[in-house]
Coordinates of C-alpha atoms in Angstrom, one line a residue:
M1 CA -2.9 -34.6 17.1
Y2 CA -2.0 -32.1 19.8
L3 CA -5.6 -30.9 20.1
S4 CA -6.7 -34.6 20.5
L5 CA -4.1 -35.3 23.1
R6 CA -5.0 -32.1 25.0
S7 CA -8.7 -33.1 24.9
E8 CA -7.8 -36.6 26.3
A9 CA -5.8 -35.0 29.1
E10 CA -8.8 -32.8 29.9
D11 CA -11.1 -35.9 29.9
A12 CA -8.7 -37.8 32.1
L13 CA -8.4 -35.0 34.6
Q14 CA -12.1 -34.6 34.8
A15 CA -12.6 -38.3 35.4
A16 CA -9.9 -38.4 38.1
L17 CA -11.2 -35.3 39.9
S18 CA -14.7 -36.7 39.8
A19 CA -13.5 -40.0 41.2
L20 CA -11.7 -38.1 44.0
D21 CA -14.9 -36.1 44.6
L22 CA -13.1 -32.8 43.7
P23 CA -14.3 -29.8 41.7
T24 CA -13.8 -30.1 37.9
E25 CA -14.6 -26.6 36.7
D26 CA -10.9 -25.4 36.2
L27 CA -8.5 -28.0 35.0
G28 CA -5.5 -25.7 34.6
I29 CA -4.4 -27.2 31.3
E30 CA -1.2 -25.5 29.9
R31 CA 2.0 -26.0 28.1
P32 CA 4.7 -27.7 30.3
P33 CA 7.9 -25.8 31.3
E34 CA 10.7 -25.9 28.7
D35 CA 12.7 -28.4 30.7
V36 CA 9.8 -30.9 30.9
D37 CA 9.5 -33.5 28.1
A38 CA 5.7 -33.7 28.4
A39 CA 3.1 -32.7 25.8
V40 CA 0.7 -30.9 28.1
A41 CA 0.6 -30.2 31.8
S42 CA -1.9 -29.2 34.5
S43 CA -1.6 -26.8 37.4
V44 CA -4.9 -27.8 39.0
A45 CA -3.1 -28.9 42.2
F46 CA -2.5 -25.2 43.0
R47 CA -6.3 -24.5 43.0
L48 CA -7.2 -27.6 45.0
A49 CA -4.5 -27.5 47.7
G50 CA -6.5 -25.2 50.0
E51 CA -9.7 -27.2 49.6
V52 CA -8.0 -30.5 50.1
G53 CA -5.8 -29.3 52.9
A54 CA -2.7 -30.8 51.5
P55 CA 0.4 -29.3 49.7
P56 CA 0.1 -29.0 45.9
P57 CA 2.7 -31.8 45.2
K58 CA 0.7 -34.2 47.3
V59 CA -2.6 -33.2 45.5
A60 CA -0.9 -33.6 42.1
A61 CA 0.4 -37.1 43.0
D62 CA -3.1 -38.2 44.1
V63 CA -4.8 -37.0 40.9
A64 CA -2.1 -38.5 38.7
A65 CA -2.5 -41.9 40.5
A66 CA -6.2 -41.8 39.6
I67 CA -5.5 -41.6 35.9
D68 CA -5.0 -44.8 33.8
P69 CA -3.4 -43.8 30.4
A70 CA -4.5 -47.2 29.0
D71 CA -8.0 -45.8 28.7
Y72 CA -6.9 -43.3 26.1
D73 CA -5.5 -43.4 22.6
Y74 CA -2.8 -40.7 22.8
L75 CA -1.8 -40.6 26.5
G76 CA 1.4 -42.5 27.3
R77 CA 2.3 -42.0 30.9
V78 CA 1.2 -39.4 33.5
D79 CA 3.6 -38.3 36.2
T80 CA 4.2 -35.2 38.4
Q81 CA 7.0 -32.7 38.9
G82 CA 6.3 -30.9 42.1
P83 CA 2.7 -29.4 41.8
Y84 CA 2.4 -30.1 38.1
I85 CA 0.7 -33.1 36.5
N86 CA 2.5 -33.9 33.2
F87 CA 1.0 -35.9 30.3
F88 CA 3.3 -37.7 27.9
P89 CA 2.4 -38.9 24.4
A90 CA 1.9 -42.6 23.6
D91 CA 3.6 -44.2 20.6
R92 CA 0.5 -43.9 18.5
Y93 CA 0.6 -40.1 19.0
V94 CA 4.0 -40.1 17.4
A95 CA 3.0 -42.2 14.4
D96 CA -0.2 -40.4 13.7
T97 CA 1.4 -37.0 14.0
V98 CA 4.1 -37.7 11.4
E99 CA 1.5 -39.3 9.1
R100 CA -1.1 -36.5 9.3
A101 CA 1.4 -33.6 9.2
Q102 CA 2.5 -34.7 5.7
S103 CA -0.9 -33.5 4.4
E104 CA -1.1 -30.2 2.6
A105 CA -4.1 -29.2 4.8
Y106 CA -2.2 -30.0 8.1
G107 CA -3.2 -27.5 10.8
R108 CA -6.5 -26.5 9.3
L109 CA -9.2 -26.8 11.9
D110 CA -12.8 -28.1 11.4
D111 CA -15.5 -25.7 10.0
R112 CA -17.0 -23.7 12.9
D113 CA -20.1 -22.6 10.8
T114 CA -19.3 -19.0 11.8
S115 CA -19.0 -16.2 9.3
V116 CA -16.5 -13.4 10.0
V117 CA -15.8 -10.2 8.1
V118 CA -12.3 -8.8 8.5
E119 CA -12.0 -5.1 7.5
H120 CA -8.5 -3.9 7.1
T121 CA -6.3 -1.3 5.3
S122 CA -9.2 1.0 4.4
A123 CA -6.7 3.8 3.8
N124 CA -8.2 7.0 2.5
P125 CA -8.0 7.0 -1.4
T126 CA -5.9 10.2 -1.5
G127 CA -2.6 8.7 -2.7
P128 CA -0.2 5.8 -2.6
V129 CA 0.0 3.6 0.5
H130 CA 2.8 4.8 2.7
V131 CA 5.0 2.8 5.1
G132 CA 3.5 4.2 8.2
R133 CA 0.2 2.4 7.5
A134 CA 1.8 -0.8 6.1
R135 CA 1.0 -2.6 9.3
N136 CA -2.7 -2.6 8.6
P137 CA -2.8 -4.7 5.3
I138 CA 0.0 -7.0 6.6
V139 CA -1.6 -7.7 10.0
G140 CA -5.1 -7.7 8.5
D141 CA -4.3 -10.1 5.7
A142 CA -2.5 -12.5 8.1
L143 CA -5.4 -12.3 10.5
A144 CA -7.8 -13.2 7.7
R145 CA -5.6 -16.2 6.7
V146 CA -5.4 -17.4 10.3
L147 CA -9.2 -17.2 10.9
D148 CA -9.8 -19.0 7.6
F149 CA -7.4 -21.8 8.6
A150 CA -9.0 -21.9 12.1
G151 CA -12.3 -22.9 10.5
Y152 CA -14.2 -19.6 10.1
D153 CA -15.9 -18.5 6.9
V154 CA -14.0 -15.3 6.2
D155 CA -14.6 -12.3 3.9
T156 CA -12.1 -9.5 3.7
H157 CA -13.3 -6.0 3.1
Y158 CA -11.7 -2.6 2.3
Y159 CA -13.9 0.2 3.5
V160 CA -13.6 3.1 1.1
N161 CA -13.9 6.6 2.4
D162 CA -15.4 8.2 -0.7
A163 CA -17.6 10.7 1.0
G164 CA -15.5 13.0 3.2
R165 CA -14.0 16.4 2.7
Q166 CA -10.7 15.0 1.6
V167 CA -12.4 13.3 -1.3
A168 CA -14.4 16.4 -2.1
V169 CA -11.1 18.4 -2.2
F170 CA -9.5 15.8 -4.4
T171 CA -12.4 15.8 -6.9
W172 CA -12.4 19.6 -7.0
A173 CA -8.7 19.7 -7.6
Y174 CA -8.8 17.0 -10.3
E175 CA -11.4 19.1 -12.2
T176 CA -9.6 22.4 -11.6
F177 CA -6.0 22.0 -12.4
D178 CA -4.3 21.0 -15.7
E179 CA -1.6 18.4 -16.2
S180 CA 0.8 21.3 -17.1
D181 CA 0.3 22.7 -13.6
L182 CA 1.7 19.5 -12.0
P183 CA 5.1 17.9 -11.5
A184 CA 5.8 14.5 -13.2
P185 CA 4.4 11.5 -11.3
D186 CA 6.9 9.5 -9.2
R187 CA 5.7 6.2 -10.8
D188 CA 3.7 5.1 -13.8
K189 CA 0.7 4.1 -11.6
P190 CA -2.7 5.8 -11.4
D191 CA -2.4 6.6 -7.6
Y192 CA 0.9 8.4 -8.2
D193 CA -0.6 10.2 -11.2
L194 CA -3.7 11.4 -9.4
V195 CA -2.2 12.3 -6.0
R196 CA -0.5 15.2 -7.7
Y197 CA -3.9 16.9 -8.1
Y198 CA -4.7 16.4 -4.4
R199 CA -1.4 17.9 -3.3
K200 CA -1.8 20.8 -5.7
G201 CA -5.3 21.5 -4.4
N202 CA -4.2 21.5 -0.8
A203 CA -1.2 23.8 -1.6
Y204 CA -3.6 26.1 -3.5
L205 CA -6.0 26.4 -0.5
E206 CA -3.2 27.2 1.9
D207 CA -1.9 30.1 -0.3
A208 CA -5.1 31.4 -1.9
D209 CA -6.4 34.9 -1.1
P210 CA -9.7 35.1 0.7
D211 CA -11.9 35.4 -2.5
E212 CA -10.1 32.5 -4.2
E213 CA -10.4 30.4 -1.2
A214 CA -14.1 31.2 -0.8
A215 CA -14.8 30.2 -4.4
A216 CA -12.9 27.0 -4.0
E217 CA -14.6 26.1 -0.7
A218 CA -18.0 26.7 -2.4
E219 CA -17.2 24.1 -5.1
I220 CA -15.9 21.7 -2.5
E221 CA -19.1 22.1 -0.4
A222 CA -21.2 21.5 -3.5
V223 CA -19.5 18.2 -4.0
M224 CA -20.2 17.2 -0.4
Q225 CA -23.8 18.3 -0.6
G226 CA -24.3 16.5 -3.9
L227 CA -23.2 13.2 -2.3
E228 CA -25.6 13.8 0.6
A229 CA -28.4 14.6 -1.8
G230 CA -27.8 11.4 -3.8
D231 CA -26.9 13.3 -7.0
E232 CA -25.7 10.6 -9.5
E233 CA -23.5 13.1 -11.4
T234 CA -21.6 13.9 -8.2
Y235 CA -21.2 10.2 -7.5
E236 CA -19.7 9.7 -10.9
R237 CA -17.3 12.6 -10.6
V238 CA -16.1 11.4 -7.2
G239 CA -15.9 7.8 -8.4
E240 CA -13.6 8.7 -11.3
V241 CA -11.0 10.0 -8.8
V242 CA -11.5 7.4 -6.1
D243 CA -11.6 4.4 -8.4
G244 CA -8.4 5.6 -10.1
V245 CA -6.5 5.9 -6.9
L246 CA -7.9 2.6 -5.6
D247 CA -6.6 0.9 -8.8
G248 CA -3.1 2.0 -8.0
M249 CA -3.3 1.2 -4.3
T250 CA -4.6 -2.3 -5.1
Q251 CA -1.6 -2.9 -7.4
T252 CA 0.7 -2.1 -4.5
L253 CA -1.3 -4.2 -2.0
E254 CA -1.2 -7.2 -4.3
R255 CA 2.6 -7.1 -4.1
L256 CA 2.5 -8.0 -0.4
P257 CA 0.1 -9.8 -1.2
A258 CA -3.1 -8.5 0.4
E259 CA -6.3 -9.0 -1.6
F260 CA -9.9 -8.2 -0.8
D261 CA -13.2 -9.9 -1.4
E262 CA -15.0 -6.6 -1.6
F263 CA -14.4 -2.9 -1.6
V264 CA -17.3 -1.4 0.4
K265 CA -17.9 2.3 -0.3
E266 CA -19.2 4.8 2.3
T267 CA -21.6 6.2 -0.4
R268 CA -23.3 2.8 -0.6
F269 CA -25.0 3.6 2.8
M270 CA -25.8 7.2 1.8
R271 CA -27.4 6.1 -1.4
S272 CA -29.4 3.3 0.2
G273 CA -30.9 5.6 2.9
A274 CA -29.2 3.7 5.7
T275 CA -27.3 6.7 6.9
D276 CA -30.4 8.9 7.0
D277 CA -32.1 6.1 9.0
V278 CA -29.2 6.1 11.4
V279 CA -29.5 9.9 11.9
D280 CA -33.2 9.7 12.6
R281 CA -32.7 7.0 15.3
L282 CA -29.7 8.8 16.8
R283 CA -31.8 12.0 17.2
D284 CA -34.4 10.0 19.0
L285 CA -32.0 8.9 21.7
D286 CA -32.0 10.5 25.1
E287 CA -28.3 11.1 24.7
A288 CA -28.8 13.3 21.6
V289 CA -28.3 17.0 22.0
Y290 CA -28.1 19.9 19.5
E291 CA -25.1 22.0 20.5
E292 CA -22.7 24.3 18.6
D293 CA -24.7 24.0 15.5
A294 CA -24.5 20.2 15.3
W295 CA -26.3 17.1 16.4
Q296 CA -24.2 15.2 19.0
L297 CA -24.4 12.3 21.4
D298 CA -23.5 13.1 25.0
L299 CA -22.0 9.7 25.8
P300 CA -21.3 8.9 29.5
G301 CA -17.7 8.4 30.2
F302 CA -16.4 10.4 27.3
E303 CA -15.0 14.0 27.5
K304 CA -16.0 14.8 24.0
N305 CA -19.4 14.4 22.4
L306 CA -19.9 12.3 19.2
V307 CA -21.0 14.7 16.4
F308 CA -23.1 12.8 13.9
L309 CA -24.8 15.6 11.9
R310 CA -23.5 19.0 10.9
S311 CA -25.7 22.1 10.8
D312 CA -25.7 21.9 7.0
D313 CA -27.2 18.4 7.2
T314 CA -24.0 16.6 6.1
T315 CA -23.1 13.5 7.9
L316 CA -19.7 12.5 9.3
Y317 CA -17.5 9.5 8.7
T318 CA -18.6 7.9 12.0
T319 CA -22.3 8.3 11.2
R320 CA -21.8 6.5 8.0
D321 CA -19.7 3.9 9.7
I322 CA -22.5 3.1 12.1
A323 CA -24.7 2.2 9.1
H324 CA -21.8 0.2 7.7
H325 CA -21.5 -1.8 11.0
E326 CA -25.2 -2.4 11.1
W327 CA -24.9 -3.9 7.7
K328 CA -22.1 -6.1 8.9
F329 CA -24.2 -7.3 11.8
D330 CA -27.0 -8.2 9.3
N331 CA -24.7 -10.2 7.1
Y332 CA -22.0 -11.8 9.4
D333 CA -21.8 -13.5 12.8
R334 CA -18.7 -11.6 13.7
A335 CA -16.9 -8.4 12.5
V336 CA -13.3 -7.6 13.0
T337 CA -11.7 -4.3 12.2
V338 CA -7.9 -3.7 12.0
I339 CA -7.4 0.0 12.7
G340 CA -4.7 2.4 13.8
E341 CA -4.5 3.2 17.5
D342 CA -5.1 6.9 16.7
H343 CA -8.7 5.9 16.0
K344 CA -9.2 4.2 19.4
L345 CA -11.4 6.9 20.9
T346 CA -13.6 7.0 17.8
F347 CA -14.2 3.2 17.9
E348 CA -14.9 3.3 21.6
Q349 CA -17.6 5.9 20.9
L350 CA -18.8 3.8 17.9
N351 CA -19.2 0.7 20.2
E352 CA -21.1 2.7 22.8
T353 CA -23.4 4.1 20.1
L354 CA -24.1 0.7 18.6
E355 CA -25.1 -0.5 22.0
L356 CA -27.5 2.4 22.4
L357 CA -29.0 1.3 19.1
G358 CA -29.6 -2.1 20.5
H359 CA -26.7 -4.1 19.0
D360 CA -24.6 -6.8 20.6
T361 CA -21.1 -5.4 20.4
D362 CA -19.6 -8.7 21.6
R363 CA -19.8 -9.6 18.0
L364 CA -17.4 -6.7 17.1
D365 CA -13.7 -6.8 17.7
Q366 CA -11.0 -4.2 16.9
V367 CA -7.3 -5.0 16.5
F368 CA -5.4 -1.7 17.1
Y369 CA -1.9 -1.2 15.8
S370 CA 0.9 1.3 16.1
W371 CA 2.6 2.9 13.2
V372 CA 5.6 1.5 11.4
N373 CA 8.6 3.8 11.6
L374 CA 11.8 3.9 9.6
P375 CA 15.2 4.8 11.0
G376 CA 15.5 8.6 11.0
G377 CA 11.7 9.1 11.8
E378 CA 10.6 10.2 8.3
G379 CA 7.3 12.0 8.2
M380 CA 4.3 10.3 6.7
S381 CA 1.9 12.8 5.1
T382 CA 0.1 12.2 1.8
R383 CA -1.3 15.7 2.0
E384 CA 2.2 17.2 2.0
G385 CA 3.7 14.6 -0.3
T386 CA 6.3 13.5 2.2
G387 CA 7.2 10.2 3.7
V388 CA 8.1 6.8 2.2
D389 CA 5.7 4.9 0.0
L390 CA 5.2 1.1 0.5
D391 CA 6.2 0.6 -3.2
D392 CA 9.6 2.1 -2.4
L393 CA 10.1 -0.1 0.7
L394 CA 9.2 -3.3 -1.3
D395 CA 11.5 -2.3 -4.2
E396 CA 14.4 -1.8 -1.8
A397 CA 13.6 -5.0 0.1
I398 CA 13.8 -7.0 -3.2
D399 CA 17.1 -5.2 -4.2
R400 CA 18.7 -5.9 -0.9
A401 CA 17.5 -9.5 -0.9
R402 CA 18.9 -10.0 -4.4
D403 CA 22.3 -8.7 -3.3
E404 CA 22.2 -11.0 -0.3
V405 CA 21.3 -14.0 -2.4
E406 CA 23.9 -13.3 -5.0
D407 CA 26.6 -13.0 -2.3
R408 CA 25.7 -16.4 -1.0
L409 CA 25.9 -18.2 -4.4
D410 CA 29.1 -19.6 -5.5
D411 CA 29.8 -19.8 -9.3
R412 CA 29.1 -23.5 -9.4
L413 CA 25.7 -23.3 -7.8
R414 CA 24.7 -20.4 -10.0
D415 CA 25.8 -22.2 -13.2
D416 CA 24.4 -25.6 -12.3
D417 CA 21.3 -25.0 -10.3
L418 CA 20.1 -21.4 -10.3
G419 CA 19.7 -19.1 -13.3
E420 CA 18.9 -15.4 -13.2
G421 CA 15.2 -16.1 -13.2
D422 CA 15.6 -18.2 -10.1
V423 CA 17.6 -15.5 -8.4
E424 CA 14.9 -13.0 -9.1
R425 CA 12.2 -15.3 -7.8
I426 CA 14.1 -15.9 -4.6
A427 CA 14.9 -12.2 -4.2
E428 CA 11.2 -11.3 -4.5
Q429 CA 10.1 -14.1 -2.1
V430 CA 12.7 -13.2 0.4
G431 CA 12.5 -9.4 0.2
T432 CA 8.8 -9.2 0.4
G433 CA 8.7 -11.9 3.0
A434 CA 11.2 -10.1 5.1
V435 CA 9.0 -7.0 5.2
R436 CA 5.8 -8.9 6.0
Y437 CA 7.4 -11.2 8.6
D438 CA 9.2 -8.4 10.4
I439 CA 6.0 -6.4 10.7
V440 CA 3.6 -9.2 11.5
S441 CA 5.9 -10.8 14.1
K442 CA 5.5 -8.0 16.6
Q443 CA 2.4 -7.4 18.8
P444 CA 0.4 -4.8 16.8
T445 CA 0.1 -2.4 19.7
K446 CA 3.9 -2.1 20.1
S447 CA 5.5 0.5 17.9
I448 CA 8.3 -0.8 15.7
T449 CA 11.1 0.6 13.7
F450 CA 11.8 -1.3 10.5
E451 CA 15.5 -2.2 10.2
W452 CA 17.0 -3.8 7.1
E453 CA 19.8 -5.6 8.9
R454 CA 17.3 -7.4 11.2
A455 CA 14.6 -8.2 8.6
L456 CA 17.0 -9.7 6.1
D457 CA 19.3 -11.6 8.5
F458 CA 19.6 -15.2 7.2
E459 CA 21.2 -16.3 10.4
A460 CA 18.8 -14.8 13.0
Q461 CA 15.1 -15.1 13.7
S462 CA 13.8 -13.4 10.5
A463 CA 11.8 -14.5 7.4
P464 CA 14.9 -15.7 5.5
Y465 CA 15.9 -17.8 8.5
V466 CA 12.5 -19.6 8.5
Q467 CA 12.1 -19.7 4.7
Y468 CA 15.5 -21.5 4.6
V469 CA 14.1 -24.3 6.7
H470 CA 11.4 -24.9 4.1
A471 CA 13.9 -24.8 1.3
R472 CA 16.3 -27.2 3.1
A473 CA 13.4 -29.6 3.7
C474 CA 12.5 -29.5 0.0
G475 CA 16.1 -30.1 -0.9
I476 CA 16.4 -33.2 1.3
L477 CA 13.2 -34.6 -0.1
D478 CA 14.2 -33.9 -3.7
E479 CA 17.5 -35.6 -3.2
A480 CA 15.9 -38.6 -1.7
E481 CA 13.5 -38.9 -4.6
S482 CA 16.4 -38.8 -7.0
E483 CA 17.8 -41.7 -5.1
G484 CA 14.6 -43.6 -5.2
L485 CA 14.0 -43.2 -1.5
E486 CA 10.5 -42.4 -0.2
P487 CA 9.2 -41.3 3.3
A488 CA 7.7 -44.1 5.3
E489 CA 4.0 -44.4 5.1
T490 CA 3.7 -45.4 8.7
V491 CA 6.4 -44.6 11.2
D492 CA 7.8 -46.8 14.0
P493 CA 8.1 -44.4 16.9
D494 CA 11.1 -46.3 18.2
L495 CA 13.0 -45.0 15.1
L496 CA 12.5 -41.4 16.1
D497 CA 13.8 -41.5 19.7
T498 CA 16.5 -38.9 19.9
D499 CA 15.9 -35.6 21.7
A500 CA 16.2 -33.6 18.5
E501 CA 13.7 -35.8 16.7
R502 CA 11.2 -35.7 19.6
D503 CA 11.6 -31.9 20.0
L504 CA 10.8 -31.4 16.3
L505 CA 7.9 -33.8 16.5
R506 CA 6.3 -32.1 19.5
T507 CA 6.7 -28.7 17.7
I508 CA 5.0 -30.1 14.6
A509 CA 2.2 -31.6 16.7
R510 CA 1.5 -28.2 18.4
F511 CA 0.8 -26.3 15.1
P512 CA -3.0 -26.8 15.1
A513 CA -3.1 -25.5 18.7
V514 CA -1.1 -22.4 17.6
V515 CA -3.7 -21.8 14.8
E516 CA -6.5 -22.1 17.3
E517 CA -4.9 -19.7 19.8
A518 CA -4.0 -17.2 17.1
G519 CA -7.5 -17.2 15.8
E520 CA -9.2 -17.0 19.2
E521 CA -7.0 -14.2 20.4
L522 CA -6.8 -12.4 17.0
E523 CA -3.0 -12.4 17.2
P524 CA -1.3 -13.6 14.0
H525 CA 2.1 -12.8 15.6
R526 CA 1.7 -16.0 17.6
V527 CA 2.3 -17.9 14.4
A528 CA 5.5 -16.0 13.7
T529 CA 6.7 -16.7 17.2
Y530 CA 6.0 -20.4 16.6
T531 CA 7.9 -20.4 13.3
R532 CA 11.0 -19.1 15.0
G533 CA 11.0 -21.9 17.5
F534 CA 10.2 -24.3 14.7
A535 CA 13.2 -23.2 12.7
E536 CA 15.5 -23.7 15.8
R537 CA 14.1 -27.3 16.3
F538 CA 14.5 -28.2 12.7
N539 CA 18.0 -26.9 12.5
A540 CA 19.0 -28.9 15.6
F541 CA 17.4 -32.0 14.0
Y542 CA 19.3 -31.4 10.8
R543 CA 22.6 -31.0 12.6
E544 CA 22.2 -34.0 14.8
C545 CA 20.2 -36.6 12.8
P546 CA 21.5 -37.5 9.3
V547 CA 18.6 -38.3 7.0
L548 CA 20.0 -39.6 3.7
T549 CA 23.1 -41.1 5.3
A550 CA 21.4 -42.7 8.3
E551 CA 22.6 -46.1 9.3
D552 CA 19.7 -48.1 7.8
E553 CA 16.9 -47.7 5.4
A554 CA 14.1 -47.9 8.0
T555 CA 15.7 -44.9 9.9
R556 CA 16.2 -43.0 6.6
R557 CA 12.6 -43.4 5.6
A558 CA 11.3 -42.5 9.1
R559 CA 13.4 -39.4 9.2
L560 CA 12.3 -38.5 5.7
A561 CA 8.7 -38.8 6.9
L562 CA 9.6 -36.3 9.7
V563 CA 11.2 -34.0 7.1
A564 CA 8.1 -34.2 4.9
A565 CA 5.9 -33.4 7.9
A566 CA 8.2 -30.5 8.8
R567 CA 8.0 -29.1 5.3
E568 CA 4.2 -29.0 5.2
T569 CA 4.0 -27.6 8.7
V570 CA 6.4 -24.7 8.2
G571 CA 5.1 -24.1 4.7
N572 CA 1.5 -23.7 6.1
A573 CA 2.7 -21.6 8.9
L574 CA 4.5 -19.2 6.5
G575 CA 1.4 -19.2 4.4
L576 CA -0.7 -18.0 7.3
L577 CA 1.7 -15.0 7.6
G578 CA 1.5 -14.3 3.9
V579 CA 5.2 -15.2 3.5
A580 CA 6.3 -17.3 0.5
A581 CA 7.8 -20.7 1.3
P582 CA 10.6 -21.1 -1.3
D583 CA 11.5 -24.5 -2.6
S584 CA 15.1 -23.4 -3.0
M585 CA 17.3 -20.5 -1.7

């Protein structure tokens, strides 16, 4: 409804400006100030003041006077406040919003007939996922959910680095050392089991004498050369290690949850010949130079060249990623990559190279993120075996949430309504949701330190704070059903006339616009920001507007309809963030 009202405001402004013989190219549509009870506003008077030769308030008044709200479905009245033109909703807007927002699909936008591939996580398969990189799957999964809801045809991909030196070292170590040489795994999961070999191999290489190191490096180089040569036996050897680690990493990511439509391996493009084709075309570019025993691109504006082929004819990650992105361009209309800010230079060079190869990089977007830190600044090195694993963080989140939930339950509520299974369900929903919400709610480029007290605060702007709104709405509707009371099918706008009701209604109506904005800007944190404001509006409504004890049945049913609309809206918003919407808490 908000999108329809905004569209009508745009049409009304264009018609008024045309009637006044004024330019119509920039309408200045925006959200009104917080103290203005309008749905949308326009600052067009600022732009036109100089051309008209009148102060902005006079221009705004003249434009507003040229608009007849009766010509539109959702426009009620139009007035001005200083230089701003404010558009207020009609009664039909109120009734239609409450009705449509009760749909499970509320907020989902029309199909755009545009395919998008979202690549995220793509952590090297060398061990368990650690906390430092947790932002990637959380932001990436939320972004994919937002784009899907915004009408795009979305595929999610995990790009697997199964061809670099790290994987060659891992394969050599796995085939060299015995189980008896290793410490016990930290968890009974394949990634924890296999990472012991990788750490052992790196420790061996650091301490080996020159002859031992040379022999090991020869075996590692043989693995890399076997991959470049397309040797099937080498692919199988590497695959045994990589697939085992990926199995364990996937189990962890499913806990968030973050799932993928496809795991795309680097070696796919080596085996198909696509990487060799890229190398041939890169060498033909004017920017290609052979320096320091390697083929490189001397790209304008970059201090360092882009190396794409070593002297031993082995390719680099970026070379293979060029072939990967060309494949994306062949199969999707748009490609979005969620990647750590430490790779920013590499991706700038990648974009420049793709342009040199004739590709339209406007179809390619990168969402860069900073690392997640923990209080105390623990290190994050899979190679050294230090840092905090995401599994540990999620376990502690659930434990802390369980303690918080149990502290809030009195004996009567525990005995009558919630059993141990319910407590465990809520603890998992709240704990995991707290981790996701706290991380996705911040702009990705801002570094963050994860703090338990903030993330699990039931009273502040956190996941539990928003989740409780959904649970409270479910509780109201369940109690009404037990009393035989149903939400009104159509709502008389005059029954929802308090400030608290109208504030909540406007917030509900704005949800589709938030989805649109978050999708267009690739910023899922906008949805989290919206849910915090939503929770404040709902809680104000709950305090000020009795639902089940309202003075008459018509008001009770109208407010029930508003509660039902609120439940669907906040549930869908939490779903976009990948946060569970509990029915009870």
